[in-house]
Short mmCIF file of C-alpha atoms (C1' of nucleotides) in Angstrom, two decimals:
data_model
loop_
_atom_site.label_atom_id
_atom_site.label_comp_id
_atom_site.label_asym_id
_atom_site.label_seq_id
_atom_site.Cartn_x
_atom_site.Cartn_y
_atom_site.Cartn_z
CA MET A 1 108.47 106.81 106.08
CA ASN A 2 105.26 108.39 107.38
CA ALA A 3 104.24 108.74 111.01
CA LYS A 4 102.14 105.59 111.05
CA GLN A 5 104.90 103.46 109.59
CA GLN A 6 107.29 105.03 112.01
CA ALA A 7 105.06 104.10 114.93
CA LYS A 8 104.77 100.54 113.69
CA TYR A 9 108.51 100.05 113.55
CA GLU A 10 108.99 101.70 116.91
CA ALA A 11 106.50 99.36 118.52
CA ARG A 12 108.27 96.39 117.01
CA ALA A 13 111.65 97.69 118.03
CA LYS A 14 110.51 98.07 121.60
CA ILE A 15 109.71 94.36 121.84
CA ILE A 16 112.94 93.33 120.19
CA LYS A 17 114.96 95.69 122.33
CA ALA A 18 113.51 94.04 125.39
CA LEU A 19 115.18 90.83 124.26
CA ALA A 20 118.44 92.40 123.22
CA HIS A 21 120.52 91.69 126.29
CA PRO A 22 122.35 88.55 127.40
CA THR A 23 120.82 88.57 130.87
CA ARG A 24 117.31 88.92 129.53
CA LEU A 25 117.88 86.16 127.00
CA PHE A 26 119.06 83.96 129.83
CA ILE A 27 115.91 84.74 131.78
CA VAL A 28 113.67 83.91 128.83
CA ASP A 29 115.57 80.69 128.26
CA GLU A 30 115.33 79.76 131.90
CA LEU A 31 111.60 80.47 132.03
CA SER A 32 111.10 78.25 129.02
CA LYS A 33 112.68 75.43 130.95
CA THR A 34 111.22 75.97 134.37
CA GLU A 35 107.83 77.62 134.06
CA GLN A 36 108.35 80.11 136.82
CA ARG A 37 111.09 81.62 138.90
CA CYS A 38 111.23 84.19 141.64
CA VAL A 39 113.61 87.15 141.44
CA CYS A 40 115.88 85.67 144.07
CA GLU A 41 116.34 82.42 142.16
CA LEU A 42 117.20 84.25 138.97
CA THR A 43 119.53 86.58 140.85
CA GLU A 44 121.32 83.57 142.27
CA MET A 45 121.70 82.00 138.82
CA ILE A 46 122.82 85.14 137.03
CA GLY A 47 125.18 86.56 139.60
CA VAL A 48 124.50 90.29 139.45
CA ASP A 49 122.78 92.51 141.96
CA MET A 50 119.14 91.75 142.62
CA SER A 51 118.17 95.31 141.73
CA THR A 52 119.66 94.78 138.30
CA VAL A 53 117.74 91.55 137.77
CA SER A 54 114.58 93.24 138.97
CA ARG A 55 115.00 95.95 136.38
CA HIS A 56 115.60 93.44 133.59
CA LEU A 57 112.42 91.66 134.61
CA ALA A 58 110.46 94.91 134.73
CA LEU A 59 111.62 95.66 131.23
CA LEU A 60 110.56 92.24 129.92
CA LYS A 61 107.24 92.63 131.66
CA ASN A 62 106.71 96.09 130.25
CA ALA A 63 107.26 94.68 126.77
CA GLY A 64 104.67 92.01 127.47
CA ILE A 65 107.07 89.10 127.22
CA VAL A 66 106.80 87.90 130.81
CA GLU A 67 104.21 88.30 133.53
CA ASP A 68 104.55 88.31 137.27
CA GLU A 69 102.57 87.06 140.21
CA LYS A 70 103.13 87.95 143.80
CA ARG A 71 102.83 85.16 146.32
CA GLY A 72 103.67 86.10 149.85
CA SER A 73 106.87 88.02 149.88
CA MET A 74 108.09 86.55 146.62
CA VAL A 75 107.37 87.59 143.06
CA TYR A 76 107.27 84.85 140.46
CA TYR A 77 107.84 85.53 136.81
CA ARG A 78 106.78 83.37 133.91
CA LEU A 79 106.84 83.53 130.14
CA ARG A 80 103.76 85.17 128.68
CA MET A 81 104.59 84.96 124.98
CA SER A 82 106.43 81.75 124.37
CA CYS A 83 106.58 82.40 120.64
CA VAL A 84 109.76 84.38 121.26
CA LEU A 85 111.48 81.06 121.81
CA LYS A 86 111.17 80.46 118.10
CA PHE A 87 113.66 83.25 117.55
CA PHE A 88 116.49 81.18 118.86
CA ASP A 89 116.59 78.72 115.97
CA CYS A 90 117.05 81.54 113.51
CA ILE A 91 119.58 83.31 115.71
CA GLU A 92 121.61 80.14 116.00
CA SER A 93 121.58 79.69 112.25
CA VAL A 94 122.79 83.24 111.77
CA ILE A 95 125.62 82.54 114.18
CA ALA A 96 126.45 79.26 112.46
CA CYS A 97 126.34 80.89 109.06
CA ASN A 98 128.67 83.65 110.23
CA ALA A 99 131.06 81.10 111.65
CA ALA A 100 131.08 79.14 108.39
CA ASN A 101 131.84 82.33 106.57
CA GLN A 102 134.70 83.19 108.87
CA GLN A 103 136.08 79.73 108.33
CA GLN A 104 135.98 80.14 104.61
CA LEU A 105 137.93 83.36 104.77
CA LEU A 106 140.82 81.50 106.33
CA THR A 107 141.25 79.01 103.51
CA MET S 1 126.11 81.44 134.63
CA ASN S 2 129.55 80.25 133.52
CA ALA S 3 131.74 81.87 130.90
CA LYS S 4 130.58 79.63 128.06
CA GLN S 5 126.92 80.25 128.76
CA GLN S 6 127.69 83.93 129.03
CA ALA S 7 129.36 83.91 125.63
CA LYS S 8 126.41 82.10 124.10
CA TYR S 9 123.93 84.67 125.32
CA GLU S 10 126.17 87.52 124.28
CA ALA S 11 126.43 86.17 120.76
CA ARG S 12 122.68 85.85 120.57
CA ALA S 13 122.15 89.29 122.03
CA LYS S 14 124.43 90.79 119.42
CA ILE S 15 122.21 89.52 116.61
CA ILE S 16 119.03 90.62 118.30
CA LYS S 17 120.48 94.01 119.14
CA ALA S 18 121.23 94.51 115.47
CA LEU S 19 117.50 94.31 114.83
CA ALA S 20 116.46 96.42 117.79
CA HIS S 21 115.99 99.73 116.05
CA PRO S 22 113.06 101.08 114.01
CA THR S 23 115.25 102.14 111.11
CA ARG S 24 116.94 98.77 110.89
CA LEU S 25 113.61 96.98 111.07
CA PHE S 26 112.43 99.13 108.21
CA ILE S 27 115.49 98.22 106.19
CA VAL S 28 114.96 94.51 106.79
CA ASP S 29 111.32 94.84 105.85
CA GLU S 30 112.17 96.74 102.72
CA LEU S 31 114.80 94.22 101.66
CA SER S 32 112.27 91.46 102.10
CA LYS S 33 110.05 93.22 99.60
CA THR S 34 112.57 94.39 97.09
CA GLU S 35 115.56 92.04 97.04
CA GLN S 36 118.18 94.74 96.99
CA ARG S 37 118.57 98.43 97.58
CA CYS S 38 121.46 100.85 97.41
CA VAL S 39 122.28 103.15 100.32
CA CYS S 40 120.92 106.17 98.50
CA GLU S 41 117.52 104.57 97.90
CA LEU S 42 117.19 103.59 101.54
CA THR S 43 118.34 107.03 102.64
CA GLU S 44 115.66 108.56 100.45
CA MET S 45 112.97 106.33 101.96
CA ILE S 46 114.00 106.73 105.57
CA GLY S 47 114.73 110.42 105.66
CA VAL S 48 117.81 110.66 107.84
CA ASP S 49 121.36 111.48 106.90
CA MET S 50 123.04 109.02 104.57
CA SER S 51 125.90 108.57 107.00
CA THR S 52 123.38 107.38 109.57
CA VAL S 53 121.85 104.88 107.16
CA SER S 54 125.30 103.69 106.21
CA ARG S 55 126.07 102.99 109.84
CA HIS S 56 122.82 101.11 110.36
CA LEU S 57 123.64 98.98 107.35
CA ALA S 58 127.16 98.34 108.57
CA LEU S 59 125.74 97.16 111.86
CA LEU S 60 123.29 94.79 110.16
CA LYS S 61 126.07 93.51 107.96
CA ASN S 62 128.37 92.99 110.90
CA ALA S 63 125.69 90.89 112.55
CA GLY S 64 125.42 88.81 109.40
CA ILE S 65 121.84 89.77 108.65
CA VAL S 66 122.47 91.55 105.37
CA GLU S 67 125.25 91.44 102.79
CA ASP S 68 126.50 94.06 100.41
CA GLU S 69 127.79 94.15 96.90
CA LYS S 70 129.53 97.02 95.28
CA ARG S 71 128.59 97.77 91.71
CA GLY S 72 130.19 100.83 90.24
CA SER S 73 129.92 103.65 92.68
CA MET S 74 126.87 102.21 94.40
CA VAL S 75 126.65 99.63 97.16
CA TYR S 76 123.67 97.31 97.11
CA TYR S 77 122.45 95.57 100.22
CA ARG S 78 120.31 92.49 100.39
CA LEU S 79 118.96 90.19 103.05
CA ARG S 80 121.30 87.36 103.92
CA MET S 81 119.29 85.57 106.58
CA SER S 82 115.66 85.86 105.66
CA CYS S 83 114.62 83.75 108.64
CA VAL S 84 114.57 86.93 110.68
CA LEU S 85 111.38 87.81 108.86
CA LYS S 86 109.68 85.11 110.85
CA PHE S 87 110.16 87.22 113.96
CA PHE S 88 107.55 89.67 112.84
CA ASP S 89 104.57 87.36 113.29
CA CYS S 90 105.48 86.77 116.89
CA ILE S 91 106.23 90.44 117.49
CA GLU S 92 102.87 91.41 116.08
CA SER S 93 101.12 88.92 118.29
CA VAL S 94 102.90 90.30 121.33
CA ILE S 95 101.74 93.77 120.35
CA ALA S 96 98.19 92.54 119.75
CA CYS S 97 98.17 90.69 123.03
CA ASN S 98 99.37 93.78 124.87
CA ALA S 99 96.70 95.88 123.21
CA ALA S 100 93.98 93.38 124.17
CA ASN S 101 95.23 93.51 127.71
CA GLN S 102 95.16 97.29 127.78
CA GLN S 103 91.63 97.19 126.46
CA GLN S 104 90.56 94.87 129.21
CA LEU S 105 91.92 97.15 131.87
CA LEU S 106 89.54 99.87 130.73
CA THR S 107 86.36 97.87 131.25
"C1'" DC D 1 106.64 94.92 167.74
"C1'" DC D 2 111.09 94.00 165.73
"C1'" DA D 3 114.23 91.72 162.78
"C1'" DT D 4 114.87 89.60 158.49
"C1'" DG D 5 114.25 88.47 153.72
"C1'" DC D 6 112.30 89.67 149.12
"C1'" DC D 7 111.66 93.06 145.98
"C1'" DT D 8 111.42 97.68 143.77
"C1'" DT D 9 112.93 102.39 143.06
"C1'" DG D 10 116.11 106.61 143.25
"C1'" DT D 11 120.54 108.01 142.09
"C1'" DC D 12 125.13 108.01 140.24
"C1'" DG D 13 129.03 107.06 137.06
"C1'" DA D 14 130.61 104.56 133.05
"C1'" DT D 15 129.62 102.93 128.58
"C1'" DT D 16 127.09 102.63 124.29
"C1'" DT D 17 124.15 104.35 120.81
"C1'" DA D 18 122.16 107.58 117.37
"C1'" DG D 19 122.22 111.45 114.86
"C1'" DC D 20 124.50 115.30 112.42
"C1'" DC D 21 128.25 117.61 109.89
"C1'" DA D 22 132.65 117.55 107.75
"C1'" DA D 23 136.32 115.17 105.59
"C1'" DA D 24 138.19 111.19 103.10
"C1'" DT D 25 137.70 107.57 99.54
"C1'" DA D 26 136.35 105.68 95.16
"C1'" DG D 27 134.01 105.32 90.65
"C1'" DG D 28 132.24 107.47 86.43
"C1'" DC D 29 132.32 110.83 83.05
"C1'" DA D 30 133.49 114.93 80.47
"C1'" DT K 1 142.82 115.82 84.83
"C1'" DG K 2 139.05 117.51 87.39
"C1'" DC K 3 134.22 117.52 88.78
"C1'" DC K 4 130.26 115.02 90.48
"C1'" DT K 5 127.97 111.36 92.87
"C1'" DA K 6 127.84 107.48 96.19
"C1'" DT K 7 129.56 105.79 100.29
"C1'" DT K 8 132.19 105.39 104.48
"C1'" DT K 9 134.60 107.22 108.49
"C1'" DG K 10 136.06 110.67 112.19
"C1'" DG K 11 134.49 113.71 115.55
"C1'" DC K 12 131.10 115.64 118.41
"C1'" DT K 13 126.86 115.96 121.40
"C1'" DA K 14 122.64 114.28 123.41
"C1'" DA K 15 120.25 110.49 125.04
"C1'" DA K 16 119.74 105.76 126.48
"C1'" DT K 17 121.51 101.70 128.92
"C1'" DC K 18 123.65 99.00 132.58
"C1'" DG K 19 125.37 98.00 136.83
"C1'" DA K 20 126.20 99.03 141.69
"C1'" DC K 21 124.74 100.85 146.12
"C1'" DA K 22 121.37 102.88 149.27
"C1'" DA K 23 116.88 103.47 150.89
"C1'" DG K 24 112.00 102.19 151.27
"C1'" DG K 25 107.82 98.94 151.18
"C1'" DC K 26 105.81 94.79 152.39
"C1'" DA K 27 105.35 90.01 154.22
"C1'" DT K 28 106.85 86.54 157.55
"C1'" DG K 29 108.38 84.65 161.80
"C1'" DG K 30 109.84 85.09 166.18
#
DNA sequence: CCATGCCTTGTCGATTTAGCCAAATAGGCA
DNA sequence: TGCCTATTTGGCTAAATCGACAAGGCATGG
């Protein structure tokens, strides 16, 4: 693998890594349902420290998946690349396929 | 977020995490082009220790993304859920969108 | 101006991850 | 049997990640 290839896969991995956490998946899911949410709302829903949520959001933003907008003292986040939602169908089918496989091993 | 929700997002995150590494993305890409590859071939292409490649493959297998088949003394891996390939279009568009944004900041 | 609420950032400890080397396992072949 | 190759696994270190708490910045409302 040459340097250019390497860079390509690293760039891709960075985006995927940004999604690779339950809390961040929840955030993406939530923003697909509700257009925009402030940090405090998400914090409330998730149930971890606000600083932790803030960092998750910063990470998603840095990857280009969400964007933020400050209004007054609140910061609202919304989905910037909604194509990531398409991942979920495939993910679910992987999970279902794994489950079916597990099942089969028992018989 | 209740326990069931939590579990759902964790299961999803596990799959995504399995893809969140440049080497593993390379492997998936390669298996989309060539149907099957043994560990030694992939090791050759990637240029890290075979034990490292073996672990990456085990991780992908554990997530249900690839499957393996032992033939003689070699182990061949192939893609099990090719739907993950669909991720790449979206990923590329995120990258392109980020780049366009960067560009705009310079003007 | 001060208090309060919203948010981000610095720091720390605990956990996970990635890579290497060495050792163990397993198949193929002389 | 004994060597060689292919692969996995154990052990180790360095680096990254996550979560909590504390402190600081900024806006709002008395």
